[in-house]
PDB file of C-alpha atoms in Angstrom:
ATOM      1  CA  ASP A  14      92.298  99.423  97.515  1.00 92.00           C
ATOM      2  CA  ILE A  15      90.584 102.516  99.186  1.00 95.00           C
ATOM      3  CA  GLN A  16      91.263 105.483  96.976  1.00 96.00           C
ATOM      4  CA  MET A  17      91.225 108.337  99.251  1.00 97.00           C
ATOM      5  CA  THR A  18      89.837 111.870  97.521  1.00 97.00           C
ATOM      6  CA  GLN A  19      91.081 115.145  98.618  1.00 98.00           C
ATOM      7  CA  SER A  20      89.701 118.392  98.232  1.00 95.00           C
ATOM      8  CA  PRO A  21      90.299 120.597  97.532  1.00 97.00           C
ATOM      9  CA  SER A  22      93.958 120.241  96.314  1.00 97.00           C
ATOM     10  CA  PHE A  23      94.695 123.975  96.418  1.00 97.00           C
ATOM     11  CA  LEU A  24      93.026 126.813  98.779  1.00 96.00           C
ATOM     12  CA  SER A  25      94.139 130.546  99.297  1.00 97.00           C
ATOM     13  CA  ALA A  26      92.840 132.080 102.860  1.00 97.00           C
ATOM     14  CA  SER A  27      93.169 135.128 104.949  1.00 97.00           C
ATOM     15  CA  VAL A  28      94.706 134.647 108.229  1.00 97.00           C
ATOM     16  CA  GLY A  29      91.609 134.630 111.033  1.00 97.00           C
ATOM     17  CA  ASP A  30      90.025 132.805 108.299  1.00 97.00           C
ATOM     18  CA  ARG A  31      87.866 129.277 109.169  1.00 98.00           C
ATOM     19  CA  VAL A  32      89.319 126.573 106.754  1.00 98.00           C
ATOM     20  CA  THR A  33      88.230 123.364 105.736  1.00 98.00           C
ATOM     21  CA  ILE A  34      89.653 120.226 103.850  1.00 98.00           C
ATOM     22  CA  ASN A  35      87.771 117.087 102.609  1.00 98.00           C
ATOM     23  CA  CYS A  36      88.736 113.677 102.068  1.00 98.00           C
ATOM     24  CA  LYS A  37      86.538 110.928 100.294  1.00 98.00           C
ATOM     25  CA  ALA A  38      87.286 107.793 100.985  1.00 98.00           C
ATOM     26  CA  SER A  39      86.182 104.940  97.882  1.00 98.00           C
ATOM     27  CA  GLN A  40      84.622 102.311 100.510  1.00 97.00           C
ATOM     28  CA  ASN A  41      83.654 102.074 104.356  1.00 98.00           C
ATOM     29  CA  ILE A  42      86.901 103.158 106.483  1.00 97.00           C
ATOM     30  CA  ASN A  43      85.098 103.429 109.953  1.00 97.00           C
ATOM     31  CA  ARG A  44      87.017 106.276 112.075  1.00 97.00           C
ATOM     32  CA  TYR A  45      90.468 105.003 110.562  1.00 97.00           C
ATOM     33  CA  LEU A  46      91.412 108.577 109.233  1.00 97.00           C
ATOM     34  CA  ASN A  47      94.513 111.073 110.363  1.00 97.00           C
ATOM     35  CA  TRP A  48      95.202 114.147 109.172  1.00 98.00           C
ATOM     36  CA  TYR A  49      98.689 115.154 108.578  1.00 97.00           C
ATOM     37  CA  GLN A  50     100.644 118.957 108.040  1.00 97.00           C
ATOM     38  CA  GLN A  51     103.930 118.560 106.085  1.00 95.00           C
ATOM     39  CA  LYS A  52     105.732 122.191 105.904  1.00 95.00           C
ATOM     40  CA  LEU A  53     107.942 122.543 102.908  1.00 92.00           C
ATOM     41  CA  GLY A  54     111.136 120.659 103.360  1.00 89.00           C
ATOM     42  CA  GLU A  55     110.450 119.197 106.743  1.00 92.00           C
ATOM     43  CA  ALA A  56     108.664 115.300 107.566  1.00 91.00           C
ATOM     44  CA  PRO A  57     104.773 115.228 108.476  1.00 92.00           C
ATOM     45  CA  LYS A  58     103.495 115.712 110.884  1.00 95.00           C
ATOM     46  CA  LEU A  59     100.181 114.002 112.316  1.00 96.00           C
ATOM     47  CA  LEU A  60      97.540 116.363 113.681  1.00 97.00           C
ATOM     48  CA  ILE A  61      94.339 114.306 113.805  1.00 97.00           C
ATOM     49  CA  TYR A  62      93.691 110.029 114.218  1.00 97.00           C
ATOM     50  CA  ASN A  63      91.314 108.393 114.420  1.00 97.00           C
ATOM     51  CA  ALA A  64      88.869 110.983 112.549  1.00 98.00           C
ATOM     52  CA  ASN A  65      88.257 113.040 115.339  1.00 98.00           C
ATOM     53  CA  SER A  66      91.296 112.518 117.812  1.00 98.00           C
ATOM     54  CA  LEU A  67      93.811 115.385 118.655  1.00 98.00           C
ATOM     55  CA  GLN A  68      97.408 114.287 118.726  1.00 96.00           C
ATOM     56  CA  THR A  69      99.193 115.538 121.787  1.00 94.00           C
ATOM     57  CA  GLY A  70     101.022 118.871 121.633  1.00 95.00           C
ATOM     58  CA  ILE A  71      98.633 119.969 118.574  1.00 97.00           C
ATOM     59  CA  PRO A  72      96.807 123.262 118.813  1.00 97.00           C
ATOM     60  CA  SER A  73      93.113 123.304 119.254  1.00 97.00           C
ATOM     61  CA  ARG A  74      92.342 125.480 116.200  1.00 98.00           C
ATOM     62  CA  PHE A  75      92.875 122.127 114.641  1.00 98.00           C
ATOM     63  CA  SER A  76      89.828 119.501 114.725  1.00 98.00           C
ATOM     64  CA  GLY A  77      88.508 116.693 112.589  1.00 98.00           C
ATOM     65  CA  SER A  78      84.933 115.085 112.237  1.00 98.00           C
ATOM     66  CA  GLY A  79      83.185 112.604 109.980  1.00 98.00           C
ATOM     67  CA  SER A  80      83.059 108.192 109.807  1.00 98.00           C
ATOM     68  CA  GLY A  81      82.343 106.030 107.190  1.00 97.00           C
ATOM     69  CA  THR A  82      83.606 107.572 104.005  1.00 98.00           C
ATOM     70  CA  ASP A  83      83.324 111.535 104.435  1.00 98.00           C
ATOM     71  CA  PHE A  84      85.573 113.329 106.264  1.00 98.00           C
ATOM     72  CA  THR A  85      86.886 117.067 107.485  1.00 98.00           C
ATOM     73  CA  LEU A  86      89.779 118.912 108.778  1.00 98.00           C
ATOM     74  CA  THR A  87      88.658 122.366 110.140  1.00 98.00           C
ATOM     75  CA  ILE A  88      91.300 124.871 111.137  1.00 98.00           C
ATOM     76  CA  SER A  89      89.028 127.335 113.074  1.00 98.00           C
ATOM     77  CA  SER A  90      91.225 130.178 112.622  1.00 97.00           C
ATOM     78  CA  LEU A  91      93.981 130.744 110.324  1.00 98.00           C
ATOM     79  CA  GLN A  92      97.548 131.373 111.690  1.00 97.00           C
ATOM     80  CA  PRO A  93     100.761 132.351 109.349  1.00 97.00           C
ATOM     81  CA  GLU A  94     102.480 129.218 110.305  1.00 97.00           C
ATOM     82  CA  ASP A  95      99.586 127.138 109.389  1.00 97.00           C
ATOM     83  CA  VAL A  96     100.586 126.976 106.171  1.00 97.00           C
ATOM     84  CA  ALA A  97     101.905 123.837 104.913  1.00 97.00           C
ATOM     85  CA  THR A  98     100.107 120.925 102.397  1.00 96.00           C
ATOM     86  CA  TYR A  99      97.739 118.758 104.257  1.00 97.00           C
ATOM     87  CA  PHE A 100      97.382 114.990 103.764  1.00 96.00           C
ATOM     88  CA  CYS A 101      94.516 112.363 104.781  1.00 97.00           C
ATOM     89  CA  LEU A 102      95.634 108.855 105.399  1.00 96.00           C
ATOM     90  CA  GLN A 103      93.057 105.536 105.915  1.00 96.00           C
ATOM     91  CA  HIS A 104      94.473 103.283 107.975  1.00 94.00           C
ATOM     92  CA  ASN A 105      91.521 100.455 108.002  1.00 94.00           C
ATOM     93  CA  SER A 106      92.901  98.192 105.652  1.00 91.00           C
ATOM     94  CA  TRP A 107      96.144  97.240 104.060  1.00 87.00           C
ATOM     95  CA  PRO A 108      97.354  99.171 101.510  1.00 90.00           C
ATOM     96  CA  TRP A 109      97.363 102.272 103.589  1.00 92.00           C
ATOM     97  CA  THR A 110      95.992 105.026 101.103  1.00 94.00           C
ATOM     98  CA  PHE A 111      97.434 108.446 101.432  1.00 95.00           C
ATOM     99  CA  GLY A 112      95.185 111.394  99.909  1.00 97.00           C
ATOM    100  CA  GLY A 113      96.551 113.775  97.490  1.00 96.00           C
ATOM    101  CA  GLY A 114      97.262 116.644  99.264  1.00 96.00           C
ATOM    102  CA  THR A 115      96.328 119.787 100.046  1.00 97.00           C
ATOM    103  CA  LYS A 116      98.352 122.595  99.669  1.00 97.00           C
ATOM    104  CA  LEU A 117      97.142 125.528 102.139  1.00 97.00           C
ATOM    105  CA  GLU A 118      98.677 129.305 101.590  1.00 97.00           C
ATOM    106  CA  LEU A 119      97.711 132.904 102.508  1.00 96.00           C
ATOM    107  CA  LYS A 120      96.010 134.940 100.175  1.00 93.00           C
TER     108      LYS A 120
ATOM    109  CA  GLU B  24     112.365 112.747 122.599  1.00 93.00           C
ATOM    110  CA  VAL B  25     111.441 109.691 120.091  1.00 94.00           C
ATOM    111  CA  GLN B  26     114.055 109.695 117.274  1.00 96.00           C
ATOM    112  CA  LEU B  27     113.948 107.949 114.029  1.00 97.00           C
ATOM    113  CA  VAL B  28     117.039 108.436 111.805  1.00 97.00           C
ATOM    114  CA  GLU B  29     117.451 107.414 108.377  1.00 98.00           C
ATOM    115  CA  SER B  30     120.554 106.414 106.376  1.00 97.00           C
ATOM    116  CA  GLY B  31     121.994 104.527 103.329  1.00 97.00           C
ATOM    117  CA  GLY B  32     120.525 106.502 101.280  1.00 97.00           C
ATOM    118  CA  GLY B  33     121.781 107.717  97.539  1.00 97.00           C
ATOM    119  CA  LEU B  34     122.254 107.811  93.445  1.00 97.00           C
ATOM    120  CA  VAL B  35     121.944 103.651  92.107  1.00 97.00           C
ATOM    121  CA  GLN B  36     121.530 102.754  88.374  1.00 97.00           C
ATOM    122  CA  PRO B  37     118.269 101.324  87.373  1.00 97.00           C
ATOM    123  CA  GLY B  38     118.220  97.462  88.169  1.00 97.00           C
ATOM    124  CA  ARG B  39     120.572  97.601  91.214  1.00 98.00           C
ATOM    125  CA  SER B  40     120.160  97.434  94.841  1.00 98.00           C
ATOM    126  CA  LEU B  41     120.484  99.741  97.725  1.00 98.00           C
ATOM    127  CA  LYS B  42     119.780  98.995 101.571  1.00 98.00           C
ATOM    128  CA  LEU B  43     118.048 101.855 103.859  1.00 98.00           C
ATOM    129  CA  SER B  44     118.008 101.621 108.183  1.00 98.00           C
ATOM    130  CA  CYS B  45     116.290 103.447 110.388  1.00 98.00           C
ATOM    131  CA  LEU B  46     118.282 103.562 113.794  1.00 98.00           C
ATOM    132  CA  ALA B  47     115.390 104.113 116.733  1.00 98.00           C
ATOM    133  CA  SER B  48     115.682 106.144 119.895  1.00 97.00           C
ATOM    134  CA  GLY B  49     113.825 108.088 122.761  1.00 97.00           C
ATOM    135  CA  PHE B  50     110.878 104.768 122.388  1.00 96.00           C
ATOM    136  CA  THR B  51     111.030 101.059 123.479  1.00 97.00           C
ATOM    137  CA  PHE B  52     111.575  99.961 119.427  1.00 97.00           C
ATOM    138  CA  SER B  53     110.528  96.648 120.384  1.00 97.00           C
ATOM    139  CA  ASN B  54     107.208  97.572 121.543  1.00 97.00           C
ATOM    140  CA  TYR B  55     106.353  99.165 117.898  1.00 97.00           C
ATOM    141  CA  GLY B  56     105.146  98.528 114.428  1.00 97.00           C
ATOM    142  CA  MET B  57     107.067 100.087 111.908  1.00 97.00           C
ATOM    143  CA  ASN B  58     106.321 101.556 108.218  1.00 96.00           C
ATOM    144  CA  TRP B  59     108.578 102.731 105.399  1.00 98.00           C
ATOM    145  CA  ILE B  60     106.174 105.739 103.225  1.00 97.00           C
ATOM    146  CA  ARG B  61     107.913 107.515 100.819  1.00 97.00           C
ATOM    147  CA  GLN B  62     107.312 110.750  98.789  1.00 95.00           C
ATOM    148  CA  ALA B  63     108.589 111.240  94.967  1.00 95.00           C
ATOM    149  CA  PRO B  64     110.097 114.600  93.966  1.00 93.00           C
ATOM    150  CA  GLY B  65     106.824 117.059  93.622  1.00 89.00           C
ATOM    151  CA  LYS B  66     104.478 114.179  94.672  1.00 91.00           C
ATOM    152  CA  GLY B  67     102.420 112.938  97.808  1.00 91.00           C
ATOM    153  CA  LEU B  68     102.896 110.787 100.224  1.00 92.00           C
ATOM    154  CA  GLU B  69     102.296 106.455  99.339  1.00 95.00           C
ATOM    155  CA  TRP B  70     103.030 104.032 102.112  1.00 95.00           C
ATOM    156  CA  VAL B  71     105.255 101.692 101.338  1.00 97.00           C
ATOM    157  CA  ALA B  72     105.337  98.288 103.539  1.00 97.00           C
ATOM    158  CA  SER B  73     104.403  97.865 107.382  1.00 96.00           C
ATOM    159  CA  ILE B  74     105.932  95.306 109.666  1.00 97.00           C
ATOM    160  CA  SER B  75     104.757  94.214 113.661  1.00 97.00           C
ATOM    161  CA  SER B  76     106.686  94.849 116.577  1.00 97.00           C
ATOM    162  CA  SER B  77     107.661  90.778 116.446  1.00 96.00           C
ATOM    163  CA  SER B  78     107.865  90.568 112.534  1.00 96.00           C
ATOM    164  CA  SER B  79     105.450  88.145 112.248  1.00 96.00           C
ATOM    165  CA  TYR B  80     102.962  90.253 110.370  1.00 96.00           C
ATOM    166  CA  ILE B  81     104.356  92.562 107.100  1.00 97.00           C
ATOM    167  CA  TYR B  82     102.478  93.948 104.858  1.00 95.00           C
ATOM    168  CA  TYR B  83     103.783  95.703 100.969  1.00 96.00           C
ATOM    169  CA  ALA B  84     102.318  97.949  98.587  1.00 95.00           C
ATOM    170  CA  ASP B  85     101.809  96.429  95.272  1.00 94.00           C
ATOM    171  CA  THR B  86     103.957  98.863  94.169  1.00 96.00           C
ATOM    172  CA  VAL B  87     107.102  97.414  95.636  1.00 97.00           C
ATOM    173  CA  LYS B  88     105.811  94.133  96.375  1.00 97.00           C
ATOM    174  CA  GLY B  89     108.847  91.420  95.125  1.00 97.00           C
ATOM    175  CA  ARG B  90     111.221  93.923  94.804  1.00 98.00           C
ATOM    176  CA  PHE B  91     111.895  95.349  98.332  1.00 98.00           C
ATOM    177  CA  THR B  92     111.843  93.424 101.968  1.00 98.00           C
ATOM    178  CA  ILE B  93     111.129  95.127 105.089  1.00 98.00           C
ATOM    179  CA  SER B  94     112.627  93.830 108.506  1.00 98.00           C
ATOM    180  CA  ARG B  95     113.774  94.694 111.828  1.00 98.00           C
ATOM    181  CA  ASP B  96     116.704  94.019 114.399  1.00 98.00           C
ATOM    182  CA  ASN B  97     114.864  95.287 117.471  1.00 98.00           C
ATOM    183  CA  ALA B  98     118.286  94.477 119.984  1.00 98.00           C
ATOM    184  CA  LYS B  99     119.854  96.895 117.432  1.00 98.00           C
ATOM    185  CA  ASN B 100     116.727  99.737 117.193  1.00 98.00           C
ATOM    186  CA  THR B 101     116.615  99.623 113.684  1.00 98.00           C
ATOM    187  CA  LEU B 102     114.547  99.390 110.967  1.00 98.00           C
ATOM    188  CA  TYR B 103     115.390  98.063 107.560  1.00 98.00           C
ATOM    189  CA  LEU B 104     114.213  98.219 103.507  1.00 98.00           C
ATOM    190  CA  GLN B 105     116.359  96.555 101.051  1.00 98.00           C
ATOM    191  CA  MET B 106     115.605  97.387  97.613  1.00 98.00           C
ATOM    192  CA  THR B 107     116.199  94.866  94.611  1.00 98.00           C
ATOM    193  CA  SER B 108     115.695  95.729  91.243  1.00 98.00           C
ATOM    194  CA  LEU B 109     115.436  99.774  91.273  1.00 98.00           C
ATOM    195  CA  ARG B 110     113.220 101.710  88.804  1.00 97.00           C
ATOM    196  CA  SER B 111     113.758 105.310  87.991  1.00 97.00           C
ATOM    197  CA  GLU B 112     109.984 105.844  89.737  1.00 96.00           C
ATOM    198  CA  ASP B 113     111.690 104.120  92.804  1.00 98.00           C
ATOM    199  CA  THR B 114     113.115 107.745  93.237  1.00 98.00           C
ATOM    200  CA  ALA B 115     112.063 109.538  96.382  1.00 98.00           C
ATOM    201  CA  LEU B 116     112.544 110.696 100.284  1.00 97.00           C
ATOM    202  CA  TYR B 117     112.220 107.702 102.172  1.00 98.00           C
ATOM    203  CA  TYR B 118     110.917 108.265 105.733  1.00 97.00           C
ATOM    204  CA  CYS B 119     110.390 105.549 108.552  1.00 97.00           C
ATOM    205  CA  ALA B 120     108.007 105.963 110.904  1.00 96.00           C
ATOM    206  CA  ARG B 121     105.756 104.228 113.835  1.00 95.00           C
ATOM    207  CA  LEU B 122     102.936 102.006 112.602  1.00 90.00           C
ATOM    208  CA  ALA B 123     100.816 104.793 113.925  1.00 87.00           C
ATOM    209  CA  MET B 124     102.411 107.231 112.117  1.00 87.00           C
ATOM    210  CA  ASP B 125     102.834 109.349 115.047  1.00 90.00           C
ATOM    211  CA  ALA B 126     106.258 110.078 114.724  1.00 93.00           C
ATOM    212  CA  TRP B 127     108.660 110.398 111.289  1.00 95.00           C
ATOM    213  CA  GLY B 128     112.237 110.664 110.474  1.00 96.00           C
ATOM    214  CA  GLN B 129     113.727 113.398 108.271  1.00 95.00           C
ATOM    215  CA  GLY B 130     113.725 110.930 105.098  1.00 96.00           C
ATOM    216  CA  ALA B 131     116.900 109.372 102.976  1.00 98.00           C
ATOM    217  CA  SER B 132     116.779 109.935  99.306  1.00 98.00           C
ATOM    218  CA  VAL B 133     117.067 107.788  96.630  1.00 98.00           C
ATOM    219  CA  THR B 134     117.936 108.353  93.011  1.00 98.00           C
ATOM    220  CA  VAL B 135     117.840 105.921  90.706  1.00 98.00           C
ATOM    221  CA  SER B 136     119.462 107.494  87.412  1.00 96.00           C
ATOM    222  CA  SER B 137     121.945 106.022  85.156  1.00 94.00           C
TER     223      SER B 137
END
């Protein structure tokens, strides 16, 4: 199975900060990586698919990069509504696997 | 508007069975593969099972293989998860989602406890 190592587990940042979250795959997953945002008590929401494609309706301050084994989610200017937990998902091969999550809070 | 509504969750004793349903609307259900994903209380997400649009391809996580069965009825726009031999570690919120995981339901809570 492909292991997804996400870092950091916890992140505290100020409004306006540039925030980066990383996911590392245990083997090559090409660009088959998605990023999700999950707010408290809500279902996850797709932000980025296939490493760098912005899902419809998602603000442009969110972006994704990477390929192979190393991937990054960037929030260019943190907003209060971005407080949430973020997960990566590899869908290169079954079983699909999620990263452990990054809890983002405001400083 | 795409909607996925799970039902069938509840409290069940270890070793017993439970069947979840997910009613889809707002899109052509028969054209989409579907997933079940779960989230244990306070934990991360775990992919559980996937099924292709015509049920030709089915995949399971090792943690549920042999105990859970994913199925669908395209005429009823409904996805199912039959869960048997339930264990305490199956306690979670179970989400259905389209295969691309671009649309999710709100989840059905399953608690396995005596």
